[in-house]
Short mmCIF file of C-alpha atoms in Angstrom, two decimals:
data_model
loop_
_atom_site.label_atom_id
_atom_site.label_comp_id
_atom_site.label_asym_id
_atom_site.label_seq_id
_atom_site.Cartn_x
_atom_site.Cartn_y
_atom_site.Cartn_z
CA MET A 1 -66.07 48.46 24.13
CA LEU A 2 -62.57 47.17 24.82
CA LYS A 3 -63.67 43.68 23.92
CA THR A 4 -64.99 44.89 20.61
CA LEU A 5 -61.73 46.61 19.76
CA ARG A 6 -59.81 43.40 20.45
CA GLN A 7 -62.07 41.49 18.11
CA TYR A 8 -61.48 44.03 15.33
CA ALA A 9 -57.71 43.85 15.87
CA LEU A 10 -57.74 40.08 15.56
CA MET A 11 -59.81 40.31 12.41
CA LEU A 12 -57.25 42.68 10.84
CA ALA A 13 -54.21 40.66 11.97
CA LEU A 14 -55.46 37.37 10.61
CA PRO A 15 -55.09 38.22 6.89
CA LEU A 16 -51.64 39.69 7.56
CA TRP A 17 -50.57 36.50 9.36
CA LEU A 18 -51.85 34.32 6.56
CA LEU A 19 -49.99 36.44 4.01
CA CYS A 20 -46.72 36.09 5.91
CA ALA A 21 -47.20 32.32 6.28
CA ALA A 22 -47.78 31.97 2.56
CA TRP A 23 -44.81 34.11 1.51
CA PRO A 24 -42.29 31.21 1.20
CA ALA A 25 -44.74 29.33 -0.98
CA LEU A 26 -45.19 32.37 -3.18
CA ALA A 27 -41.42 32.76 -3.42
CA ALA A 28 -41.13 29.11 -4.37
CA ASP A 29 -43.59 29.69 -7.18
CA ASP A 30 -41.66 32.59 -8.72
CA PRO A 31 -42.29 32.54 -12.45
CA PRO A 32 -39.37 31.59 -14.68
CA LEU A 33 -37.32 34.33 -16.26
CA SER A 34 -38.26 35.36 -19.79
CA ASN A 35 -35.89 35.33 -22.77
CA ALA A 36 -35.48 39.08 -22.42
CA GLN A 37 -34.46 38.74 -18.76
CA LEU A 38 -32.15 35.83 -19.50
CA ASP A 39 -30.45 37.67 -22.38
CA GLN A 40 -30.01 40.64 -20.11
CA LEU A 41 -28.24 38.50 -17.49
CA VAL A 42 -26.08 36.48 -19.90
CA ALA A 43 -24.98 39.38 -22.12
CA PRO A 44 -21.71 40.17 -20.20
CA ILE A 45 -20.35 36.60 -20.49
CA ALA A 46 -21.93 34.95 -23.57
CA LEU A 47 -18.78 35.47 -25.68
CA TYR A 48 -16.40 33.83 -23.19
CA PRO A 49 -14.68 30.61 -24.41
CA ASP A 50 -16.87 27.59 -23.65
CA SER A 51 -14.64 26.09 -20.95
CA LEU A 52 -14.30 29.37 -19.05
CA LEU A 53 -18.02 30.12 -19.47
CA SER A 54 -19.04 26.74 -18.02
CA GLN A 55 -16.90 27.14 -14.91
CA LEU A 56 -18.08 30.72 -14.39
CA LEU A 57 -21.73 29.60 -14.52
CA MET A 58 -20.98 26.90 -11.94
CA ALA A 59 -19.18 29.37 -9.69
CA THR A 60 -22.03 31.90 -9.68
CA THR A 61 -24.26 29.32 -7.97
CA TYR A 62 -22.12 29.88 -4.83
CA PRO A 63 -22.42 33.65 -4.32
CA ASP A 64 -20.98 33.57 -0.78
CA GLU A 65 -17.78 31.84 -1.80
CA PHE A 66 -17.63 33.87 -5.03
CA GLU A 67 -17.39 36.98 -2.87
CA LYS A 68 -14.51 35.45 -0.89
CA ALA A 69 -12.64 34.53 -4.07
CA TYR A 70 -13.16 38.08 -5.33
CA GLN A 71 -11.61 39.51 -2.18
CA TRP A 72 -8.70 37.07 -2.43
CA SER A 73 -7.92 38.11 -6.02
CA LYS A 74 -7.98 41.75 -5.03
CA ALA A 75 -5.39 40.94 -2.38
CA HIS A 76 -3.29 38.86 -4.83
CA PRO A 77 -3.56 40.73 -8.15
CA ASP A 78 -0.49 39.04 -9.63
CA SER A 79 -1.64 35.48 -8.92
CA LYS A 80 -3.16 33.66 -11.88
CA GLY A 81 -3.26 30.33 -13.68
CA ASP A 82 -2.83 26.92 -12.07
CA SER A 83 -0.51 28.23 -9.39
CA ALA A 84 -3.21 30.56 -8.05
CA VAL A 85 -5.68 27.66 -7.81
CA LYS A 86 -3.15 25.68 -5.79
CA MET A 87 -2.72 28.66 -3.46
CA VAL A 88 -6.39 28.59 -2.43
CA GLU A 89 -6.61 24.82 -2.05
CA ALA A 90 -6.87 25.13 1.73
CA GLN A 91 -9.83 27.55 1.54
CA ASN A 92 -12.33 24.69 1.09
CA TRP A 93 -14.24 26.56 -1.59
CA ASP A 94 -16.15 24.69 -4.21
CA PRO A 95 -13.72 23.73 -7.03
CA ALA A 96 -15.63 25.90 -9.52
CA VAL A 97 -15.14 28.96 -7.32
CA ALA A 98 -11.50 28.10 -6.64
CA SER A 99 -10.86 27.82 -10.39
CA MET A 100 -11.88 31.45 -10.91
CA VAL A 101 -8.77 32.76 -9.15
CA ALA A 102 -6.85 31.57 -12.22
CA PHE A 103 -8.58 34.46 -14.06
CA PRO A 104 -8.31 37.54 -11.83
CA ASP A 105 -9.70 39.81 -14.56
CA VAL A 106 -13.00 37.92 -14.43
CA LEU A 107 -13.24 38.01 -10.63
CA ILE A 108 -12.27 41.69 -10.40
CA THR A 109 -14.86 42.65 -13.04
CA LEU A 110 -17.84 40.52 -11.94
CA GLY A 111 -17.12 40.01 -8.23
CA GLY A 112 -17.99 43.63 -7.60
CA GLN A 113 -21.57 42.91 -8.75
CA PRO A 114 -22.94 40.57 -6.05
CA LYS A 115 -26.58 40.93 -7.17
CA TRP A 116 -25.72 39.93 -10.71
CA VAL A 117 -23.72 36.96 -9.39
CA LYS A 118 -26.64 35.69 -7.30
CA ASP A 119 -29.26 36.26 -10.01
CA MET A 120 -27.07 34.59 -12.64
CA GLY A 121 -26.44 31.59 -10.39
CA ASP A 122 -30.12 31.18 -9.48
CA ALA A 123 -31.16 31.39 -13.12
CA PHE A 124 -28.60 28.74 -14.06
CA LEU A 125 -29.82 26.40 -11.31
CA THR A 126 -33.53 26.73 -12.06
CA GLN A 127 -33.40 27.23 -15.84
CA THR A 128 -30.19 25.59 -17.03
CA ALA A 129 -31.34 24.81 -20.57
CA ASP A 130 -32.86 28.29 -20.98
CA VAL A 131 -29.57 29.91 -19.97
CA MET A 132 -27.65 27.82 -22.50
CA ASP A 133 -30.16 28.79 -25.20
CA ALA A 134 -29.72 32.47 -24.30
CA VAL A 135 -25.94 32.15 -24.80
CA GLN A 136 -26.48 30.75 -28.30
CA ARG A 137 -28.96 33.48 -29.21
CA LEU A 138 -26.49 36.19 -28.27
CA ARG A 139 -23.59 34.52 -30.04
CA ASN A 140 -25.67 34.27 -33.16
CA GLN A 141 -26.44 37.97 -32.94
CA ALA A 142 -22.76 38.88 -32.45
CA GLN A 143 -21.79 36.75 -35.45
CA LYS A 144 -24.42 38.38 -37.62
CA ALA A 145 -23.17 41.78 -36.50
CA GLY A 146 -19.67 40.77 -37.68
CA ASN A 147 -18.16 40.85 -34.19
CA LEU A 148 -17.54 37.13 -33.63
CA GLN A 149 -15.05 35.24 -35.75
CA SER A 150 -11.85 33.26 -35.31
CA ASN A 151 -8.66 35.18 -34.57
CA GLU A 152 -5.37 34.77 -32.72
CA GLN A 153 -7.18 34.44 -29.40
CA VAL A 154 -10.11 32.11 -30.14
CA THR A 155 -11.41 29.62 -32.68
CA VAL A 156 -15.07 30.02 -33.58
CA THR A 157 -16.90 27.11 -35.22
CA THR A 158 -20.51 26.41 -36.10
CA GLN A 159 -22.16 23.04 -35.48
CA PRO A 160 -25.69 21.71 -35.89
CA GLY A 161 -27.66 21.49 -32.64
CA PRO A 162 -30.91 19.89 -31.46
CA LYS A 163 -32.79 23.22 -31.30
CA GLN A 164 -30.73 25.71 -33.25
CA GLN A 165 -27.34 26.27 -34.78
CA VAL A 166 -24.62 25.93 -32.15
CA ILE A 167 -21.64 28.30 -32.08
CA VAL A 168 -18.60 26.97 -30.22
CA ILE A 169 -15.83 29.24 -28.93
CA GLU A 170 -12.53 27.66 -27.95
CA PRO A 171 -9.06 29.02 -27.13
CA ALA A 172 -6.88 29.17 -30.25
CA GLN A 173 -4.14 27.67 -28.07
CA PRO A 174 -5.54 25.15 -25.57
CA SER A 175 -3.03 26.17 -22.90
CA VAL A 176 -3.58 29.92 -23.20
CA VAL A 177 -6.88 31.66 -22.44
CA TYR A 178 -7.76 35.21 -23.45
CA VAL A 179 -10.68 36.77 -21.60
CA PRO A 180 -12.70 39.15 -23.79
CA THR A 181 -14.21 42.43 -22.70
CA TYR A 182 -16.90 44.14 -24.70
CA ASN A 183 -19.83 46.52 -24.63
CA PRO A 184 -22.98 44.37 -25.08
CA ALA A 185 -24.90 47.30 -26.49
CA VAL A 186 -22.40 47.37 -29.38
CA VAL A 187 -21.11 43.84 -29.95
CA TYR A 188 -24.55 42.23 -30.32
CA GLY A 189 -25.89 44.75 -32.78
CA PRO A 190 -29.32 46.30 -32.24
CA TRP A 191 -30.73 45.09 -28.94
CA ALA A 192 -34.09 43.33 -29.24
CA TYR A 193 -35.42 44.17 -25.76
CA PRO A 194 -35.34 47.87 -24.99
CA THR A 195 -37.18 47.26 -21.73
CA TYR A 196 -34.38 44.94 -20.58
CA PRO A 197 -31.13 46.49 -21.78
CA PRO A 198 -28.04 44.28 -21.45
CA TYR A 199 -25.99 44.51 -18.30
CA TYR A 200 -22.60 46.01 -18.85
CA TYR A 201 -19.82 46.04 -16.26
CA PRO A 202 -16.70 47.76 -17.58
CA PRO A 203 -13.43 46.36 -16.23
CA PRO A 204 -11.42 48.30 -13.69
CA ALA A 205 -8.76 50.57 -15.12
CA GLY A 206 -5.57 48.78 -16.07
CA TYR A 207 -7.08 45.35 -16.72
CA TRP A 208 -8.24 45.68 -20.35
CA PHE A 209 -7.97 48.09 -23.23
CA SER A 210 -10.24 51.06 -22.71
CA THR A 211 -11.03 51.11 -26.43
CA ALA A 212 -13.30 48.10 -25.90
CA VAL A 213 -16.01 50.42 -24.63
CA MET A 214 -16.13 52.20 -27.96
CA THR A 215 -15.21 49.51 -30.53
CA GLY A 216 -17.18 46.67 -28.94
CA LEU A 217 -14.67 43.83 -28.34
CA ALA A 218 -11.12 43.56 -27.01
CA TRP A 219 -8.94 40.84 -25.51
CA GLY A 220 -6.95 40.88 -22.32
CA VAL A 221 -3.51 39.42 -21.75
CA GLY A 222 -3.32 35.68 -22.38
CA ILE A 223 -3.32 33.54 -19.22
CA ALA A 224 -1.39 30.29 -19.33
CA VAL A 225 -3.43 27.47 -17.82
CA GLY A 226 -3.19 23.71 -17.69
CA ASN A 227 -5.55 21.78 -15.47
CA ALA A 228 -7.33 24.85 -14.07
CA LEU A 229 -9.61 24.83 -17.13
CA TRP A 230 -11.59 21.59 -16.69
CA GLY A 231 -15.16 22.62 -17.55
CA GLY A 232 -17.06 22.24 -20.79
CA CYS A 233 -20.43 23.00 -22.44
CA ASN A 234 -22.59 20.13 -23.58
CA TRP A 235 -24.71 21.96 -26.14
CA GLY A 236 -26.53 18.83 -27.20
CA SER A 237 -27.95 18.37 -23.67
CA SER A 238 -27.96 22.10 -22.80
CA ASN A 239 -25.83 21.70 -19.67
CA VAL A 240 -22.23 21.76 -18.51
CA ASN A 241 -19.83 18.96 -17.72
CA ILE A 242 -16.43 18.19 -16.21
CA ASN A 243 -13.20 16.91 -17.72
CA VAL A 244 -12.50 14.38 -14.98
CA ASN A 245 -8.78 13.99 -15.65
CA LYS A 246 -8.02 17.71 -15.53
CA TYR A 247 -10.38 18.24 -12.60
CA ASN A 248 -8.68 15.54 -10.53
CA ASN A 249 -5.21 16.77 -11.43
CA ILE A 250 -5.87 20.25 -10.09
CA ASN A 251 -8.14 19.17 -7.21
CA SER A 252 -5.95 16.44 -5.73
CA ASN A 253 -7.73 16.57 -2.34
CA ARG A 254 -11.26 16.52 -3.79
CA LYS A 255 -11.14 14.12 -6.67
CA PHE A 256 -14.21 13.29 -8.70
CA GLU A 257 -15.07 9.61 -8.31
CA GLY A 258 -16.52 7.58 -11.14
CA GLY A 259 -15.63 6.21 -14.52
CA GLY A 260 -15.24 8.02 -17.83
CA ASP A 261 -13.40 11.11 -19.00
CA ARG A 262 -16.45 13.38 -18.79
CA ALA A 263 -19.01 13.74 -16.00
CA SER A 264 -22.10 15.88 -15.49
CA TRP A 265 -21.84 18.71 -13.01
CA LYS A 266 -24.13 18.91 -9.97
CA HIS A 267 -24.52 21.82 -7.56
CA ASP A 268 -23.44 21.14 -3.97
CA PRO A 269 -25.71 23.01 -1.51
CA GLY A 270 -23.13 22.42 1.23
CA HIS A 271 -21.08 25.30 -0.21
CA ARG A 272 -23.93 27.82 -0.15
CA THR A 273 -25.40 29.55 2.88
CA SER A 274 -27.53 32.21 1.17
CA ASP A 275 -31.13 31.58 0.13
CA TYR A 276 -32.10 30.17 -3.22
CA ARG A 277 -34.57 31.54 -5.66
CA GLY A 278 -37.40 29.18 -4.82
CA GLY A 279 -36.58 29.03 -1.11
CA ALA A 280 -36.24 25.89 0.96
CA ALA A 281 -37.97 23.76 -1.64
CA GLU A 282 -35.27 24.59 -4.17
CA ARG A 283 -32.55 23.81 -1.63
CA ASP A 284 -34.13 20.43 -0.92
CA ARG A 285 -34.38 19.65 -4.62
CA LEU A 286 -30.76 20.54 -5.25
CA ASN A 287 -29.63 18.62 -2.17
CA ASN A 288 -31.46 15.47 -3.34
CA ASP A 289 -29.97 15.82 -6.81
CA PHE A 290 -26.49 16.13 -5.36
CA LYS A 291 -26.89 13.07 -3.12
CA THR A 292 -28.21 11.04 -6.04
CA ASN A 293 -25.21 12.09 -8.09
CA GLN A 294 -22.88 11.06 -5.27
CA ARG A 295 -24.43 7.58 -5.17
CA GLU A 296 -24.06 7.30 -8.92
CA GLN A 297 -20.39 8.25 -8.59
CA PHE A 298 -19.83 5.45 -6.07
CA ARG A 299 -21.65 2.99 -8.30
CA GLY A 300 -19.63 4.19 -11.24
CA ARG A 301 -16.44 3.71 -9.22
CA ASP A 302 -17.49 0.17 -8.26
CA ASP A 303 -18.40 -0.61 -11.87
CA ALA A 304 -15.11 0.84 -13.02
CA GLY A 305 -13.28 -1.23 -10.38
CA ARG A 306 -15.00 -4.41 -11.48
CA GLU A 307 -14.34 -3.63 -15.11
CA ASN A 308 -10.71 -2.88 -14.34
CA GLY A 309 -10.52 -6.15 -12.41
CA ARG A 310 -11.89 -8.08 -15.37
CA ASP A 311 -9.54 -6.31 -17.74
CA ASN A 312 -6.57 -6.96 -15.46
CA GLY A 313 -7.58 -10.62 -15.14
CA ARG A 314 -7.78 -11.02 -18.90
CA ASP A 315 -4.49 -9.21 -19.39
CA ASN A 316 -2.74 -11.31 -16.74
CA ALA A 317 -4.10 -14.56 -18.18
CA ARG A 318 -3.01 -13.53 -21.65
CA ASP A 319 0.44 -12.48 -20.43
CA ASN A 320 0.88 -15.68 -18.40
CA GLY A 321 -0.15 -17.80 -21.37
CA ARG A 322 2.28 -15.95 -23.60
CA ASP A 323 5.09 -16.33 -21.05
CA ASN A 324 4.40 -20.03 -20.53
CA ALA A 325 4.32 -20.67 -24.26
CA ARG A 326 7.59 -18.79 -24.66
CA ASP A 327 9.21 -20.73 -21.79
CA ASN A 328 7.94 -24.08 -23.08
CA GLY A 329 9.15 -23.28 -26.57
CA ARG A 330 12.56 -22.31 -25.24
CA ASP A 331 12.85 -25.45 -23.07
CA ASN A 332 11.67 -27.76 -25.85
CA GLY A 333 14.06 -26.15 -28.26
CA ARG A 334 16.95 -26.57 -25.82
CA ASP A 335 16.08 -30.25 -25.17
CA ASN A 336 15.64 -31.00 -28.85
CA GLY A 337 18.91 -29.27 -29.60
CA ARG A 338 20.78 -31.35 -27.02
CA ALA A 339 19.16 -34.58 -28.29
CA ASN A 340 19.99 -33.73 -31.88
CA THR A 341 23.57 -32.93 -30.96
CA ARG A 342 23.95 -36.20 -29.02
CA ASP A 343 22.49 -38.24 -31.90
CA ALA A 344 24.71 -36.47 -34.39
CA ASN A 345 27.79 -37.21 -32.27
CA ARG A 346 26.84 -40.87 -32.04
CA GLU A 347 26.28 -41.08 -35.76
CA ARG A 348 29.64 -39.44 -36.49
CA ALA A 349 31.40 -41.88 -34.12
CA ALA A 350 29.69 -44.87 -35.77
CA ASN A 351 30.61 -43.60 -39.21
CA THR A 352 34.22 -43.14 -38.14
CA MET A 353 34.46 -46.64 -36.74
CA GLU A 354 32.83 -48.13 -39.82
CA SER A 355 35.24 -46.31 -42.08
CA ARG A 356 38.15 -47.84 -40.10
CA GLY A 357 36.70 -51.38 -40.42
CA ILE A 358 36.00 -51.72 -36.68
CA SER A 359 32.74 -53.18 -35.44
CA ASN A 360 31.38 -54.10 -32.03
CA SER A 361 32.12 -57.81 -32.67
CA SER A 362 35.73 -57.12 -33.63
CA ARG A 363 36.19 -55.10 -30.44
CA GLY A 364 34.76 -57.98 -28.48
CA GLY A 365 37.06 -60.51 -30.28
CA ARG A 366 40.08 -58.45 -29.59
CA THR A 367 39.20 -58.18 -25.96
CA GLY A 368 38.40 -61.88 -25.62
CA GLY A 369 41.59 -62.94 -27.41
CA ALA A 370 43.70 -60.75 -25.22
CA GLN A 371 42.11 -62.15 -22.07
CA ALA A 372 42.60 -65.77 -23.26
CA GLY A 373 46.23 -65.11 -24.16
CA GLN A 374 46.87 -63.66 -20.73
CA MET A 375 45.37 -66.72 -19.05
CA ASP A 376 47.54 -69.05 -21.20
CA HIS A 377 50.54 -66.98 -20.33
CA ASN A 378 49.87 -67.46 -16.65
CA ARG A 379 49.52 -71.23 -17.06
CA GLY A 380 52.68 -71.49 -19.16
CA GLY A 381 54.58 -69.46 -16.56
CA ALA A 382 53.76 -72.09 -13.94
CA ASN A 383 55.81 -74.76 -15.76
CA SER A 384 59.59 -75.04 -15.43
CA GLY A 385 62.59 -75.65 -17.69
CA LEU A 386 61.88 -75.75 -21.36
CA GLY A 387 58.15 -75.47 -20.59
CA ASN A 388 58.63 -71.82 -19.70
CA ASN A 389 60.18 -71.07 -23.03
CA ASN A 390 57.48 -73.03 -24.80
CA GLY A 391 54.84 -71.14 -22.78
CA ALA A 392 56.32 -67.85 -23.81
CA ARG A 393 56.27 -68.99 -27.39
CA GLY A 394 52.65 -70.07 -26.85
CA ASP A 395 51.82 -66.62 -25.48
CA ASN A 396 53.33 -65.02 -28.49
CA ARG A 397 51.34 -67.28 -30.76
CA SER A 398 48.17 -66.58 -28.76
CA GLN A 399 48.67 -62.82 -28.88
CA ALA A 400 49.42 -62.95 -32.58
CA GLY A 401 46.26 -65.01 -33.06
CA SER A 402 44.28 -62.52 -30.98
CA ARG A 403 45.54 -59.63 -33.05
CA ASN A 404 44.71 -61.51 -36.23
CA ASN A 405 41.26 -62.24 -34.88
CA ALA A 406 40.69 -58.56 -34.08
CA LEU A 407 41.80 -57.46 -37.52
CA THR A 408 39.78 -60.04 -39.35
CA GLY A 409 36.69 -59.38 -37.23
CA VAL A 410 36.13 -63.01 -35.98
CA ASN A 411 33.65 -63.61 -33.23
CA ASP A 412 34.14 -64.72 -29.62
CA MET A 413 33.82 -68.48 -30.47
CA GLN A 414 36.68 -68.23 -32.91
CA SER A 415 38.78 -66.48 -30.29
CA ARG A 416 38.15 -69.26 -27.78
CA THR A 417 39.03 -71.93 -30.41
CA GLU A 418 42.33 -70.25 -31.17
CA SER A 419 43.11 -69.94 -27.47
CA SER A 420 42.43 -73.67 -26.95
CA ARG A 421 44.78 -74.59 -29.80
CA GLY A 422 47.43 -72.42 -28.22
CA ARG A 423 47.06 -74.22 -24.90
CA GLU A 424 47.29 -77.68 -26.53
CA SER A 425 50.38 -76.64 -28.44
CA ARG A 426 52.04 -75.43 -25.24
CA ALA A 427 51.03 -78.49 -23.28
CA SER A 428 52.93 -81.05 -25.50
CA PRO A 429 56.41 -79.48 -25.26
CA SER A 430 55.90 -78.92 -21.58
CA MET A 431 55.15 -82.55 -20.97
CA GLN A 432 58.24 -83.58 -22.96
CA GLY A 433 60.42 -81.25 -20.97
CA THR A 434 59.01 -82.67 -17.80
CA SER A 435 59.82 -86.33 -18.82
CA ARG A 436 63.43 -85.51 -19.58
CA ALA A 437 63.82 -83.70 -16.35
CA GLY A 438 62.44 -86.75 -14.46
CA ALA A 439 64.87 -89.20 -16.10
CA SER A 440 67.79 -87.05 -15.16
CA ASN A 441 66.59 -86.90 -11.63
CA ARG A 442 66.26 -90.73 -11.35
CA SER A 443 69.94 -91.34 -12.42
CA ALA A 444 71.33 -88.83 -9.97
CA PRO A 445 70.87 -90.93 -6.77
CA ALA A 446 72.64 -93.92 -8.32
CA ALA A 447 75.65 -91.85 -8.99
CA ARG A 448 75.62 -90.47 -5.48
CA SER A 449 75.36 -94.02 -4.06
CA SER A 450 78.41 -95.32 -5.96
CA THR A 451 80.54 -92.54 -4.88
CA ASN A 452 79.80 -92.81 -1.17
CA ARG A 453 80.42 -96.63 -0.77
CA PRO A 454 84.06 -97.62 0.44
CA ALA A 455 86.26 -99.03 -2.27
CA ARG A 456 87.17 -102.78 -2.25
CA SER A 457 90.84 -103.76 -2.21
CA GLY A 458 92.08 -106.00 -4.97
CA GLY A 459 93.31 -109.80 -4.23
CA GLY A 460 94.38 -111.04 -0.75
CA GLY A 461 92.61 -111.05 2.56
CA ARG A 462 91.31 -108.30 4.73
CA GLY A 463 93.78 -105.80 5.72
CA ARG A 464 94.55 -105.39 9.20
#
């Protein structure tokens, strides 16, 4: 009997065990949300400016950190804008979550609805394109109802899209963001899904105008932002992206690597501890996508580095070539200028000499004549008596001839001829002077001899 009861218990427990084992697989196969369900979820935020909407959708995929940011804003109600984002830099939240503290009105209103945050984030992860389509459907309805047009807070434009008309909402002033508050049941006109009425979360007292509940749409106080608003909606691809420059400026410790000004956003499962809609399989899928994106960032950084290297190489080569050409041109110009100046000086000197009747040959004649005259002078000076005077006169004649030669421009041969004639002329008087001097010298001893002999006495013998 006892054995039979055990067998029945095992038979009953087996189906229950199989059902529990299959539960994760069933959860992973949850059917996608319908348009009615998606419109219901998106209704509270569809009219936000595109940049704020994109970052809010990213942030909702991290419900645990979203809750922490909500608590931080409650504790710091006066902190907003870029300065608030810098204040939470050490919290290690995902940058999308950290960016929400720049808009405390948003966190205070939606952070108190943790189920909506998780459901919205899961829907965005598993049905990104469907969520973006839901936003456009609701914007189109609000525009048709006359509740969406450009004003002092936002600029509303219409653009063609791949599936339907795309309505873009941007801040009227890029550096100032106004967060709208509205009653979805009013602003969108008649609601198409009575079974799934739009979610509506009125703001806490003191944050927005209370008349928004009745009139449909109101705007809060403008929030000055700079780099805290770095997200964007890519309506053509039905996803969201990142302005890399702004993102890196505000997230200095967690910069986005890769080339380009815009980059696709990828969810980082490392910042989420709660379960995903779809279970472990969804976590694995998102984790693989994130790792693939990281590898692409590194490849993009390497490609950008190589491209920058090539660009820098081309720029340096071009700059060096330009500098060398400039230096060569300057050096050549300086050398040519000096050469031209030297040639011009030479030409002016030659012209001056020519105008004065002086040539190279005349300079040579003058020099040669002067040298010959000096030599003759030295020879004439060696003679004595009248020869000295004749030599001096010969020097004078030689110098006069040399000067005449220089003035008349005779050549060196003529100068030597004149010098020779001068020497011959000096030689003749010198020789004559020498002969006369010799004759005088020969008669002098005879005179001395006659004077020194004793005189003879006249008549008679020798004296005694």
